[in-house]
């Protein structure tokens, strides 16, 4: 007896192309709105370059997709974005898995970033917090810890106003649904890197 092959079928009329086109259309609208923040992002890129060239540090945190964007940014700064240049101090707080799990176990998940900010941040450092909702309790606690540490806090969030944007020293709020905000976050991060690299120059660290 032949065992039937269980092959999934998709109805011919399923509007998959329409769904993809709709996603791209919504993303285009979100990027159009994000373009309005170009000057703001340029000012962040210049300030980040000034601080890191002076020996300060960038700490970045986010949850889920925003955590991936945070680690993408630190990779561009510690490694390189386009041309060879000096390495700069940038830490993704979620990537410290042993610290995150230990802190979460001992102090609660709300403290997984704040405790690290208190450990690493110094006056003049920048703490960048990425969130699509702007309401994650662990990021709100991290913003409070940044203030206690004398660090400057920036928020890159979804639609505002939101609690994280209000709590940080400066914020850029991107319009759109959560997936499009995450995609715009990546574009914003690359824009930030464009300005950063232009400010620090192309010479590798001696």
PDB file of C-alpha atoms in Angstrom:
ATOM      1  CA  UNK A   1       0.000   0.000   0.000  1.00  0.00           C
ATOM      2  CA  UNK A   2       1.407   3.362  -1.000  1.00  0.00           C
ATOM      3  CA  UNK A   3       1.600   6.010   1.708  1.00  0.00           C
ATOM      4  CA  UNK A   4       0.118   9.238   0.401  1.00  0.00           C
ATOM      5  CA  UNK A   5       2.486  12.192   0.222  1.00  0.00           C
ATOM      6  CA  UNK A   6       1.289  15.037   2.374  1.00  0.00           C
ATOM      7  CA  UNK A   7       2.114  17.969   0.128  1.00  0.00           C
ATOM      8  CA  UNK A   8       0.790  21.323   1.307  1.00  0.00           C
ATOM      9  CA  UNK A   9      -1.286  23.072  -1.313  1.00  0.00           C
ATOM     10  CA  UNK A  10      -1.918  26.757  -1.754  1.00  0.00           C
ATOM     11  CA  UNK A  11      -5.099  27.816  -3.410  1.00  0.00           C
ATOM     12  CA  UNK A  12      -4.431  29.385  -6.789  1.00  0.00           C
ATOM     13  CA  UNK A  13      -6.512  32.357  -5.824  1.00  0.00           C
ATOM     14  CA  UNK A  14      -4.516  33.084  -2.622  1.00  0.00           C
ATOM     15  CA  UNK A  15      -3.477  36.765  -2.923  1.00  0.00           C
ATOM     16  CA  UNK A  16       0.178  36.234  -2.005  1.00  0.00           C
ATOM     17  CA  UNK A  17       1.492  38.790  -4.501  1.00  0.00           C
ATOM     18  CA  UNK A  18      -1.007  41.317  -3.198  1.00  0.00           C
ATOM     19  CA  UNK A  19       0.148  40.700   0.369  1.00  0.00           C
ATOM     20  CA  UNK A  20       3.793  41.263  -0.556  1.00  0.00           C
ATOM     21  CA  UNK A  21       2.964  44.378  -2.571  1.00  0.00           C
ATOM     22  CA  UNK A  22       0.889  45.701   0.311  1.00  0.00           C
ATOM     23  CA  UNK A  23       3.804  45.134   2.668  1.00  0.00           C
ATOM     24  CA  UNK A  24       6.155  47.029   0.358  1.00  0.00           C
ATOM     25  CA  UNK A  25       3.629  49.855  -0.033  1.00  0.00           C
ATOM     26  CA  UNK A  26       3.305  50.207   3.734  1.00  0.00           C
ATOM     27  CA  UNK A  27       7.090  50.094   4.108  1.00  0.00           C
ATOM     28  CA  UNK A  28       7.473  52.838   1.500  1.00  0.00           C
ATOM     29  CA  UNK A  29       5.080  55.025   3.477  1.00  0.00           C
ATOM     30  CA  UNK A  30       6.987  54.327   6.685  1.00  0.00           C
ATOM     31  CA  UNK A  31      10.311  55.167   5.013  1.00  0.00           C
ATOM     32  CA  UNK A  32       8.807  58.382   3.659  1.00  0.00           C
ATOM     33  CA  UNK A  33       7.974  59.376   7.206  1.00  0.00           C
ATOM     34  CA  UNK A  34      11.395  58.264   8.465  1.00  0.00           C
ATOM     35  CA  UNK A  35      13.021  60.581   5.906  1.00  0.00           C
ATOM     36  CA  UNK A  36      11.638  63.504   7.905  1.00  0.00           C
ATOM     37  CA  UNK A  37      14.036  62.527  10.683  1.00  0.00           C
ATOM     38  CA  UNK A  38      17.129  62.682   8.444  1.00  0.00           C
ATOM     39  CA  UNK A  39      18.508  65.863  10.022  1.00  0.00           C
ATOM     40  CA  UNK A  40      17.890  64.457  13.483  1.00  0.00           C
ATOM     41  CA  UNK A  41      19.737  61.249  12.594  1.00  0.00           C
ATOM     42  CA  UNK A  42      22.614  63.275  11.158  1.00  0.00           C
ATOM     43  CA  UNK A  43      22.946  65.145  14.439  1.00  0.00           C
ATOM     44  CA  UNK A  44      23.024  61.819  16.276  1.00  0.00           C
ATOM     45  CA  UNK A  45      25.715  60.510  13.935  1.00  0.00           C
ATOM     46  CA  UNK A  46      27.897  63.581  14.491  1.00  0.00           C
ATOM     47  CA  UNK A  47      27.421  63.462  18.259  1.00  0.00           C
ATOM     48  CA  UNK A  48      28.147  59.736  18.359  1.00  0.00           C
ATOM     49  CA  UNK A  49      31.354  60.276  16.388  1.00  0.00           C
ATOM     50  CA  UNK A  50      32.473  63.076  18.706  1.00  0.00           C
ATOM     51  CA  UNK A  51      31.801  61.022  21.826  1.00  0.00           C
ATOM     52  CA  UNK A  52      33.377  57.784  20.635  1.00  0.00           C
ATOM     53  CA  UNK A  53      36.449  59.560  19.234  1.00  0.00           C
ATOM     54  CA  UNK A  54      36.866  61.086  22.700  1.00  0.00           C
ATOM     55  CA  UNK A  55      36.943  57.622  24.250  1.00  0.00           C
ATOM     56  CA  UNK A  56      33.311  57.324  25.294  1.00  0.00           C
ATOM     57  CA  UNK A  57      31.213  54.214  24.779  1.00  0.00           C
ATOM     58  CA  UNK A  58      27.913  53.298  23.142  1.00  0.00           C
ATOM     59  CA  UNK A  59      25.596  50.846  24.908  1.00  0.00           C
ATOM     60  CA  UNK A  60      22.650  49.552  22.880  1.00  0.00           C
ATOM     61  CA  UNK A  61      19.655  47.462  23.904  1.00  0.00           C
ATOM     62  CA  UNK A  62      16.414  46.147  22.458  1.00  0.00           C
ATOM     63  CA  UNK A  63      14.097  43.145  22.563  1.00  0.00           C
ATOM     64  CA  UNK A  64      13.409  40.644  19.782  1.00  0.00           C
ATOM     65  CA  UNK A  65      13.866  42.212  16.354  1.00  0.00           C
ATOM     66  CA  UNK A  66      15.103  45.427  17.956  1.00  0.00           C
ATOM     67  CA  UNK A  67      17.807  43.409  19.723  1.00  0.00           C
ATOM     68  CA  UNK A  68      18.971  42.163  16.332  1.00  0.00           C
ATOM     69  CA  UNK A  69      19.104  45.759  15.066  1.00  0.00           C
ATOM     70  CA  UNK A  70      21.059  46.783  18.171  1.00  0.00           C
ATOM     71  CA  UNK A  71      23.661  44.100  17.558  1.00  0.00           C
ATOM     72  CA  UNK A  72      23.833  45.057  13.890  1.00  0.00           C
ATOM     73  CA  UNK A  73      24.797  48.604  14.906  1.00  0.00           C
ATOM     74  CA  UNK A  74      27.488  47.558  17.357  1.00  0.00           C
ATOM     75  CA  UNK A  75      28.974  45.217  14.742  1.00  0.00           C
ATOM     76  CA  UNK A  76      29.278  48.153  12.322  1.00  0.00           C
ATOM     77  CA  UNK A  77      31.092  50.253  14.949  1.00  0.00           C
ATOM     78  CA  UNK A  78      33.411  47.639  16.434  1.00  0.00           C
ATOM     79  CA  UNK A  79      34.062  46.215  12.981  1.00  0.00           C
ATOM     80  CA  UNK A  80      33.502  48.563  10.079  1.00  0.00           C
ATOM     81  CA  UNK A  81      30.634  49.901   8.009  1.00  0.00           C
ATOM     82  CA  UNK A  82      32.277  50.681   4.642  1.00  0.00           C
ATOM     83  CA  UNK A  83      35.941  51.666   4.660  1.00  0.00           C
ATOM     84  CA  UNK A  84      38.610  50.570   7.128  1.00  0.00           C
ATOM     85  CA  UNK A  85      38.856  52.793  10.168  1.00  0.00           C
ATOM     86  CA  UNK A  86      39.499  52.652  13.895  1.00  0.00           C
ATOM     87  CA  UNK A  87      37.458  50.308  16.076  1.00  0.00           C
ATOM     88  CA  UNK A  88      35.089  52.016  18.501  1.00  0.00           C
ATOM     89  CA  UNK A  89      33.620  50.849  21.783  1.00  0.00           C
ATOM     90  CA  UNK A  90      30.017  49.664  21.359  1.00  0.00           C
ATOM     91  CA  UNK A  91      28.242  46.954  23.360  1.00  0.00           C
ATOM     92  CA  UNK A  92      24.922  45.195  22.702  1.00  0.00           C
ATOM     93  CA  UNK A  93      23.567  44.493  26.162  1.00  0.00           C
ATOM     94  CA  UNK A  94      21.301  41.611  25.135  1.00  0.00           C
ATOM     95  CA  UNK A  95      24.257  39.707  23.649  1.00  0.00           C
ATOM     96  CA  UNK A  96      25.779  39.022  27.080  1.00  0.00           C
ATOM     97  CA  UNK A  97      23.763  35.832  27.498  1.00  0.00           C
ATOM     98  CA  UNK A  98      25.233  34.769  30.847  1.00  0.00           C
ATOM     99  CA  UNK A  99      24.752  38.245  32.304  1.00  0.00           C
ATOM    100  CA  UNK A 100      21.216  38.517  30.906  1.00  0.00           C
ATOM    101  CA  UNK A 101      20.145  35.159  32.313  1.00  0.00           C
ATOM    102  CA  UNK A 102      21.865  35.675  35.664  1.00  0.00           C
ATOM    103  CA  UNK A 103      20.371  39.135  36.128  1.00  0.00           C
ATOM    104  CA  UNK A 104      16.979  37.959  34.938  1.00  0.00           C
ATOM    105  CA  UNK A 105      17.063  35.059  37.377  1.00  0.00           C
ATOM    106  CA  UNK A 106      18.276  37.089  40.364  1.00  0.00           C
ATOM    107  CA  UNK A 107      16.663  40.489  39.804  1.00  0.00           C
ATOM    108  CA  UNK A 108      13.888  39.960  37.249  1.00  0.00           C
ATOM    109  CA  UNK A 109      13.724  40.492  33.486  1.00  0.00           C
ATOM    110  CA  UNK A 110      12.934  44.184  33.955  1.00  0.00           C
ATOM    111  CA  UNK A 111      16.514  44.668  35.200  1.00  0.00           C
ATOM    112  CA  UNK A 112      18.475  42.768  32.527  1.00  0.00           C
ATOM    113  CA  UNK A 113      19.611  45.956  30.783  1.00  0.00           C
ATOM    114  CA  UNK A 114      19.535  48.429  33.673  1.00  0.00           C
ATOM    115  CA  UNK A 115      21.991  46.432  35.749  1.00  0.00           C
ATOM    116  CA  UNK A 116      24.438  46.320  32.841  1.00  0.00           C
ATOM    117  CA  UNK A 117      24.016  50.051  32.236  1.00  0.00           C
ATOM    118  CA  UNK A 118      24.934  50.677  35.873  1.00  0.00           C
ATOM    119  CA  UNK A 119      27.993  48.455  35.439  1.00  0.00           C
ATOM    120  CA  UNK A 120      29.294  49.865  32.154  1.00  0.00           C
ATOM    121  CA  UNK A 121      27.947  53.390  31.581  1.00  0.00           C
ATOM    122  CA  UNK A 122      29.913  56.449  32.591  1.00  0.00           C
ATOM    123  CA  UNK A 123      29.244  60.163  32.239  1.00  0.00           C
ATOM    124  CA  UNK A 124      29.483  61.108  28.570  1.00  0.00           C
ATOM    125  CA  UNK A 125      28.596  57.653  27.259  1.00  0.00           C
ATOM    126  CA  UNK A 126      25.499  57.128  25.090  1.00  0.00           C
ATOM    127  CA  UNK A 127      22.790  54.548  25.787  1.00  0.00           C
ATOM    128  CA  UNK A 128      20.659  53.872  22.697  1.00  0.00           C
ATOM    129  CA  UNK A 129      17.392  52.001  23.292  1.00  0.00           C
ATOM    130  CA  UNK A 130      15.467  50.473  20.382  1.00  0.00           C
ATOM    131  CA  UNK A 131      11.798  49.569  20.691  1.00  0.00           C
ATOM    132  CA  UNK A 132       8.838  49.257  18.337  1.00  0.00           C
ATOM    133  CA  UNK A 133       6.331  49.854  21.147  1.00  0.00           C
ATOM    134  CA  UNK A 134       8.242  52.306  23.310  1.00  0.00           C
ATOM    135  CA  UNK A 135       6.822  50.622  26.380  1.00  0.00           C
ATOM    136  CA  UNK A 136       9.074  47.674  27.255  1.00  0.00           C
ATOM    137  CA  UNK A 137       9.674  47.734  31.031  1.00  0.00           C
ATOM    138  CA  UNK A 138      13.303  46.583  30.756  1.00  0.00           C
ATOM    139  CA  UNK A 139      14.098  49.475  28.399  1.00  0.00           C
ATOM    140  CA  UNK A 140      12.353  51.985  30.649  1.00  0.00           C
ATOM    141  CA  UNK A 141      14.505  50.744  33.527  1.00  0.00           C
ATOM    142  CA  UNK A 142      17.605  51.036  31.335  1.00  0.00           C
ATOM    143  CA  UNK A 143      16.744  54.668  30.568  1.00  0.00           C
ATOM    144  CA  UNK A 144      16.437  55.396  34.290  1.00  0.00           C
ATOM    145  CA  UNK A 145      19.782  53.696  34.919  1.00  0.00           C
ATOM    146  CA  UNK A 146      21.396  55.791  32.171  1.00  0.00           C
ATOM    147  CA  UNK A 147      20.227  58.962  33.886  1.00  0.00           C
ATOM    148  CA  UNK A 148      21.640  57.751  37.213  1.00  0.00           C
ATOM    149  CA  UNK A 149      24.965  56.999  35.511  1.00  0.00           C
ATOM    150  CA  UNK A 150      25.260  60.404  33.857  1.00  0.00           C
ATOM    151  CA  UNK A 151      25.035  58.863  30.387  1.00  0.00           C
ATOM    152  CA  UNK A 152      22.986  60.359  27.557  1.00  0.00           C
ATOM    153  CA  UNK A 153      19.958  58.264  26.579  1.00  0.00           C
ATOM    154  CA  UNK A 154      18.498  58.100  23.073  1.00  0.00           C
ATOM    155  CA  UNK A 155      15.386  56.201  22.021  1.00  0.00           C
ATOM    156  CA  UNK A 156      14.651  54.926  18.510  1.00  0.00           C
ATOM    157  CA  UNK A 157      11.044  53.783  18.718  1.00  0.00           C
ATOM    158  CA  UNK A 158       7.792  53.203  16.928  1.00  0.00           C
ATOM    159  CA  UNK A 159       4.999  55.775  16.884  1.00  0.00           C
ATOM    160  CA  UNK A 160       5.059  58.424  19.592  1.00  0.00           C
ATOM    161  CA  UNK A 161       4.387  59.732  22.043  1.00  0.00           C
ATOM    162  CA  UNK A 162       5.366  56.741  24.127  1.00  0.00           C
ATOM    163  CA  UNK A 163       6.862  56.175  27.594  1.00  0.00           C
ATOM    164  CA  UNK A 164      10.412  55.425  26.416  1.00  0.00           C
ATOM    165  CA  UNK A 165      10.605  58.502  24.198  1.00  0.00           C
ATOM    166  CA  UNK A 166       9.408  60.654  27.085  1.00  0.00           C
ATOM    167  CA  UNK A 167      11.936  59.161  29.483  1.00  0.00           C
ATOM    168  CA  UNK A 168      15.044  59.498  27.293  1.00  0.00           C
ATOM    169  CA  UNK A 169      17.102  62.627  26.696  1.00  0.00           C
ATOM    170  CA  UNK A 170      16.295  62.506  22.977  1.00  0.00           C
ATOM    171  CA  UNK A 171      14.103  60.342  20.764  1.00  0.00           C
ATOM    172  CA  UNK A 172      13.228  59.583  17.167  1.00  0.00           C
ATOM    173  CA  UNK A 173       9.770  58.029  16.772  1.00  0.00           C
ATOM    174  CA  UNK A 174       9.100  56.168  13.524  1.00  0.00           C
ATOM    175  CA  UNK A 175       5.583  55.746  12.179  1.00  0.00           C
ATOM    176  CA  UNK A 176       4.252  52.410  10.986  1.00  0.00           C
ATOM    177  CA  UNK A 177       3.278  48.936  12.104  1.00  0.00           C
ATOM    178  CA  UNK A 178       5.821  46.932  14.084  1.00  0.00           C
ATOM    179  CA  UNK A 179       7.425  45.122  11.076  1.00  0.00           C
ATOM    180  CA  UNK A 180       7.863  48.378   9.174  1.00  0.00           C
ATOM    181  CA  UNK A 181       9.272  50.146  12.222  1.00  0.00           C
ATOM    182  CA  UNK A 182      11.906  47.411  12.498  1.00  0.00           C
ATOM    183  CA  UNK A 183      12.790  47.786   8.825  1.00  0.00           C
ATOM    184  CA  UNK A 184      13.022  51.551   9.226  1.00  0.00           C
ATOM    185  CA  UNK A 185      15.224  51.043  12.283  1.00  0.00           C
ATOM    186  CA  UNK A 186      17.734  49.247  10.075  1.00  0.00           C
ATOM    187  CA  UNK A 187      17.645  52.080   7.530  1.00  0.00           C
ATOM    188  CA  UNK A 188      18.110  54.575  10.367  1.00  0.00           C
ATOM    189  CA  UNK A 189      21.056  52.591  11.728  1.00  0.00           C
ATOM    190  CA  UNK A 190      22.743  52.570   8.327  1.00  0.00           C
ATOM    191  CA  UNK A 191      22.092  56.303   7.992  1.00  0.00           C
ATOM    192  CA  UNK A 192      23.674  56.813  11.405  1.00  0.00           C
ATOM    193  CA  UNK A 193      26.699  54.803  10.268  1.00  0.00           C
ATOM    194  CA  UNK A 194      27.024  56.858   7.072  1.00  0.00           C
ATOM    195  CA  UNK A 195      27.330  60.039   9.124  1.00  0.00           C
ATOM    196  CA  UNK A 196      29.541  58.416  11.753  1.00  0.00           C
ATOM    197  CA  UNK A 197      32.053  57.170   9.185  1.00  0.00           C
ATOM    198  CA  UNK A 198      32.102  60.520   7.395  1.00  0.00           C
ATOM    199  CA  UNK A 199      32.930  62.229  10.698  1.00  0.00           C
ATOM    200  CA  UNK A 200      35.633  59.872  11.956  1.00  0.00           C
ATOM    201  CA  UNK A 201      37.421  59.458   8.632  1.00  0.00           C
ATOM    202  CA  UNK A 202      38.767  56.352   6.931  1.00  0.00           C
ATOM    203  CA  UNK A 203      42.115  55.866   8.642  1.00  0.00           C
ATOM    204  CA  UNK A 204      42.518  52.578  10.536  1.00  0.00           C
ATOM    205  CA  UNK A 205      43.450  52.731  14.196  1.00  0.00           C
ATOM    206  CA  UNK A 206      47.203  53.042  14.700  1.00  0.00           C
TER     207      UNK A 206
END
